[in-house]
């Protein structure tokens, strides 16, 4: 049965569902092996001050290349990792690797290299009490202050047990980290949480930013998010900025930070550091 041909017959549907399960199972096994064999790496995308263009942070983004050199997108493997529970060891690796690389940049710079790292945390990681100690240990064992990390969370983290997650967020905040709400505007949670939680930054989802200049509805949504953030005393980062015109427009609207291909695609660690060095010269 070809996957593209979905007939209404139950046996065809079953075969298709089986294919999907098998595909996921295969990826799960491969992902588990990849983690054990060190086939995962982090890439780094600059986050810039929209007013000055200066790099203030890098977001660390996981990459996976298998034995054959095939690269998988996090949009494919993170959901599989979340469903299988592998996100817990993978997420922990990402936190420790980010801290290790940031410390290596500091060492090369002979002091604070001048940027924070933004690390993504999945909802599943946030529901565990161990996340704050894991972050704390990753930072301290690399000689880093908590203020060097921004943790990017998603609204989905708040759905199941908001009170518990709030406690964990306060614990992370207590380490000195900055907390950012990722993909803001795409979730379904109650806006009242924004007031109660220690969130510093709203990251405006790429879907509202891309094509914004030709779409008045998107502009309206972006404006609404910016004024909400301002009213709540939060900063904002727009993601998916692909042109200078867009960066200028967002800056004029009062958005604090920007990220996107106009600045750089996610870079290998050495290239990201080279960008910092070039900047400080
Ligand atoms: P995100 O956190 O919203 O990350 C931003 C994504 O937007 C990245 O995709 C980045 O490459 C992409 N992007 C940045 N600028 C542009 C642009 O100008 N145009 C376009 N079209 N895309 C842009 P990426 O690296 O494929 O990551 C996708 C998602 O996977 C991330 O979305 C994040 O939610 C998740 N992810 C990546 N690494 C990790 C990780 O280590 N842990 C966890 N839990 N999630 C991760
Ligand atoms: Mg993110
Ligand atoms: Mg994002
Ligand atoms: Mg996104």
XYZ file of C-alpha atoms and ligand atoms in Angstrom:
330
model
C 0.000 0.000 0.000
C 1.426 3.331 -1.025
C 1.323 5.913 1.697
C 0.130 8.615 -0.622
C -2.965 6.656 -1.548
C -5.250 6.705 1.412
C -8.259 4.614 0.531
C -11.244 4.399 2.817
C -10.763 0.655 3.304
C -9.855 -0.346 6.856
C -7.094 -2.767 5.872
C -5.404 -0.070 3.819
C -5.638 2.286 6.744
C -4.183 -0.307 9.105
C -1.233 -0.925 6.839
C -0.609 2.788 6.671
C -0.809 3.190 10.439
C 1.560 0.246 10.815
C 4.042 1.877 8.446
C 4.021 5.023 10.509
C 4.552 3.112 13.748
C 7.388 1.135 12.198
C 8.978 4.279 10.850
C 8.839 5.928 14.277
C 10.118 2.819 15.973
C 13.033 2.698 13.554
C 13.822 6.323 14.208
C 13.576 5.821 17.947
C 16.087 2.973 17.869
C 18.394 4.952 15.603
C 18.100 8.028 17.802
C 18.947 6.041 20.925
C 22.033 4.707 19.172
C 22.964 8.165 17.864
C 22.967 9.563 21.366
C 25.164 6.706 22.615
C 27.562 7.077 19.708
C 27.913 10.816 19.833
C 26.200 11.502 16.512
C 24.323 14.453 17.904
C 25.734 17.948 17.859
C 24.614 21.475 18.587
C 24.531 24.342 16.128
C 24.215 27.976 17.131
C 22.053 30.712 15.662
C 22.708 34.323 16.656
C 20.050 36.378 18.415
C 20.670 40.077 17.807
C 19.682 43.357 19.374
C 17.325 44.713 16.704
C 18.332 48.310 17.319
C 22.097 47.823 17.010
C 22.435 44.470 15.213
C 24.801 43.297 17.941
C 24.839 39.579 18.783
C 23.587 39.153 22.342
C 23.018 35.403 22.417
C 23.024 32.218 20.405
C 20.221 29.671 20.404
C 21.584 26.137 20.549
C 19.806 23.852 18.110
C 20.303 20.081 18.033
C 21.409 18.335 14.847
C 21.590 14.658 14.092
C 23.526 13.093 11.220
C 23.304 9.299 10.977
C 26.013 6.845 9.841
C 25.251 7.560 6.197
C 25.546 11.272 6.759
C 21.815 11.852 6.408
C 20.786 14.858 8.477
C 17.497 14.801 10.339
C 15.662 17.927 11.304
C 14.749 18.463 14.952
C 11.202 18.904 13.710
C 11.331 15.172 12.894
C 13.343 13.727 15.758
C 12.328 15.903 18.727
C 8.677 14.715 18.553
C 9.882 11.091 18.351
C 12.211 11.707 21.289
C 9.341 13.244 23.246
C 6.975 10.344 22.591
C 9.570 7.746 23.513
C 10.956 9.486 26.591
C 14.372 9.771 24.920
C 14.022 13.527 25.199
C 15.118 13.210 28.823
C 18.668 11.955 28.089
C 18.812 13.934 24.825
C 17.721 17.128 26.563
C 20.215 16.563 29.326
C 22.977 16.063 26.781
C 21.939 19.331 25.070
C 22.132 21.271 28.343
C 25.537 19.832 29.264
C 26.939 20.266 25.753
C 25.727 23.886 25.604
C 27.410 24.650 28.932
C 30.611 22.927 27.860
C 30.785 24.886 24.591
C 29.966 28.222 26.220
C 32.739 27.624 28.771
C 35.150 26.808 25.924
C 34.266 30.122 24.254
C 34.902 31.967 27.525
C 38.238 30.250 27.782
C 39.201 31.271 24.250
C 38.028 34.826 24.934
C 40.008 34.962 28.186
C 36.856 35.817 30.179
C 33.122 36.165 29.590
C 32.792 35.891 25.804
C 29.868 38.321 25.956
C 26.910 36.191 24.896
C 24.292 34.031 26.543
C 23.203 30.669 25.217
C 19.520 29.934 24.744
C 18.705 26.263 25.336
C 15.381 24.664 24.416
C 13.627 22.637 27.100
C 10.825 20.323 26.146
C 7.587 20.152 28.141
C 8.497 16.654 29.314
C 11.801 17.813 30.779
C 10.031 20.616 32.612
C 7.613 18.269 34.271
C 10.467 16.560 36.085
C 11.855 17.866 39.338
C 15.361 16.970 38.233
C 15.595 19.701 35.598
C 16.742 22.525 37.903
C 19.511 20.412 39.491
C 20.616 19.271 36.017
C 20.881 22.866 34.787
C 22.577 23.950 38.005
C 25.196 21.207 37.773
C 25.859 21.811 34.074
C 26.499 25.480 34.801
C 28.538 25.108 37.983
C 30.702 22.243 36.730
C 31.669 24.478 33.799
C 32.253 27.514 35.982
C 29.320 29.449 34.496
C 26.939 31.871 36.195
C 23.222 31.114 35.816
C 22.785 34.393 33.961
C 24.632 32.917 30.961
C 21.679 30.673 30.067
C 18.308 31.547 28.639
C 15.889 28.628 28.808
C 13.286 28.448 26.060
C 10.044 26.825 27.142
C 6.818 26.218 25.257
C 3.248 26.818 26.325
C 2.575 23.080 26.107
C 4.693 22.705 29.266
C 1.929 24.423 31.210
C -0.977 22.307 30.087
C -0.812 19.270 32.325
C 0.149 20.523 35.785
C 0.644 24.294 35.716
C 1.254 24.687 39.442
C 4.049 22.149 39.506
C 5.624 23.574 36.366
C 5.384 27.058 37.881
C 7.381 25.785 40.872
C 10.026 24.349 38.576
C 10.194 27.593 36.587
C 10.772 29.527 39.805
C 13.557 27.090 40.688
C 15.200 27.666 37.273
C 14.780 31.410 37.669
C 16.389 31.086 41.100
C 19.553 29.845 39.392
C 19.807 33.229 37.680
C 18.706 32.053 34.244
C 16.506 34.040 31.857
C 13.230 32.355 30.853
C 11.768 32.767 27.370
C 8.399 31.543 26.120
C 9.153 29.990 22.720
C 6.801 29.953 19.711
C 4.546 32.411 21.506
C 1.091 32.715 20.009
C 0.840 29.162 18.698
C -0.179 27.425 21.941
C -3.576 27.153 23.508
C -2.996 28.000 27.107
C -4.697 30.558 29.266
C -3.053 33.981 29.001
C -3.403 34.479 32.750
C -0.332 32.273 33.209
C 1.874 34.997 31.757
C 1.272 37.184 34.759
C 1.915 34.453 37.291
C 5.053 32.930 35.832
C 8.584 34.345 35.935
C 8.870 34.815 32.168
C 11.354 37.417 30.891
C 11.018 37.140 27.118
C 8.276 36.287 24.635
C 9.576 34.776 21.417
C 7.181 35.669 18.636
C 6.640 32.589 16.513
C 8.109 32.580 13.029
C 4.679 31.960 11.500
C 3.637 35.533 12.386
C 6.921 37.090 11.281
C 7.509 35.414 7.909
C 5.584 37.324 5.266
C 4.465 39.919 7.796
C 5.215 42.869 5.513
C 2.568 41.712 3.042
C -0.016 40.631 5.588
C -1.906 43.118 7.760
C -3.316 40.369 9.979
C 0.178 39.201 10.894
C 1.209 42.776 11.657
C -1.822 43.084 13.936
C -0.874 39.894 15.804
C 2.758 40.957 16.170
C 1.687 44.385 17.475
C -0.652 42.728 19.964
C 2.109 40.464 21.268
C 4.521 43.404 21.537
C 2.067 45.491 23.533
C 1.192 42.545 25.768
C 4.880 42.020 26.490
C 5.406 45.690 27.163
C 2.438 45.824 29.548
C 3.805 42.834 31.435
C 7.376 44.168 31.514
C 8.782 41.483 29.257
C 11.209 41.678 26.369
C 10.523 40.230 22.934
C 12.415 38.253 20.312
C 11.075 37.873 16.787
C 12.135 34.656 15.073
C 12.332 33.921 11.352
C 13.540 37.345 10.184
C 14.638 36.901 6.585
C 15.094 40.497 5.368
C 16.572 43.805 6.502
C 13.285 45.515 5.889
C 11.594 43.130 8.297
C 14.279 43.693 10.935
C 13.843 47.458 10.627
C 10.064 47.240 10.804
C 10.188 45.040 13.910
C 12.680 47.385 15.554
C 10.399 50.336 14.798
C 7.469 48.465 16.338
C 9.495 48.096 19.539
C 10.622 44.491 19.368
C 13.811 43.983 21.397
C 15.665 41.109 19.730
C 15.631 39.310 16.425
C 16.755 35.985 15.022
C 16.669 34.694 11.485
C 18.460 33.990 8.244
C 19.058 37.723 7.634
C 21.606 37.534 10.486
C 22.734 33.922 10.079
C 21.550 30.357 9.769
C 22.399 28.038 12.655
C 26.230 27.770 12.650
C 28.717 25.123 13.724
C 30.261 25.988 17.117
C 33.591 27.192 15.700
C 31.919 29.456 13.163
C 29.689 30.931 15.848
C 32.757 31.735 17.927
C 34.495 33.229 14.877
C 31.505 35.547 14.448
C 31.985 36.751 18.030
C 35.689 37.318 17.527
C 35.117 39.276 14.316
C 32.616 41.401 16.199
C 34.956 42.292 19.039
C 37.770 43.321 16.707
P 12.594 26.815 17.717
O 13.076 26.745 19.116
O 11.438 27.689 17.458
O 13.877 27.169 16.844
C 13.906 27.996 15.778
C 13.873 27.260 14.473
O 13.683 28.195 13.429
C 15.166 26.534 14.136
O 14.824 25.354 13.454
C 15.858 27.487 13.177
O 16.780 26.870 12.320
C 14.667 28.023 12.418
N 14.923 29.331 11.812
C 15.663 30.313 12.345
N 15.654 31.414 11.556
C 14.896 31.129 10.491
C 14.503 31.891 9.322
O 14.865 33.036 9.118
N 13.677 31.277 8.446
C 13.263 29.992 8.630
N 12.480 29.455 7.708
N 13.611 29.246 9.724
C 14.417 29.814 10.656
P 15.435 23.957 13.800
O 16.877 24.079 14.173
O 15.061 23.037 12.684
O 14.677 23.561 15.117
C 13.301 23.311 15.102
C 12.765 23.148 16.485
O 13.279 21.962 17.115
C 13.145 24.297 17.403
O 12.249 25.350 17.185
C 13.009 23.642 18.775
O 11.678 23.703 19.217
C 13.360 22.195 18.506
N 14.713 21.904 19.003
C 15.912 22.082 18.387
N 16.930 21.708 19.185
C 16.377 21.273 20.351
C 16.903 20.764 21.589
O 18.128 20.623 21.793
N 15.992 20.443 22.580
C 14.644 20.594 22.407
N 13.811 20.268 23.417
N 14.120 21.072 21.263
C 14.968 21.405 20.245
Mg 13.715 27.770 20.604
Mg 11.190 29.384 18.623
Mg 9.499 28.049 16.326
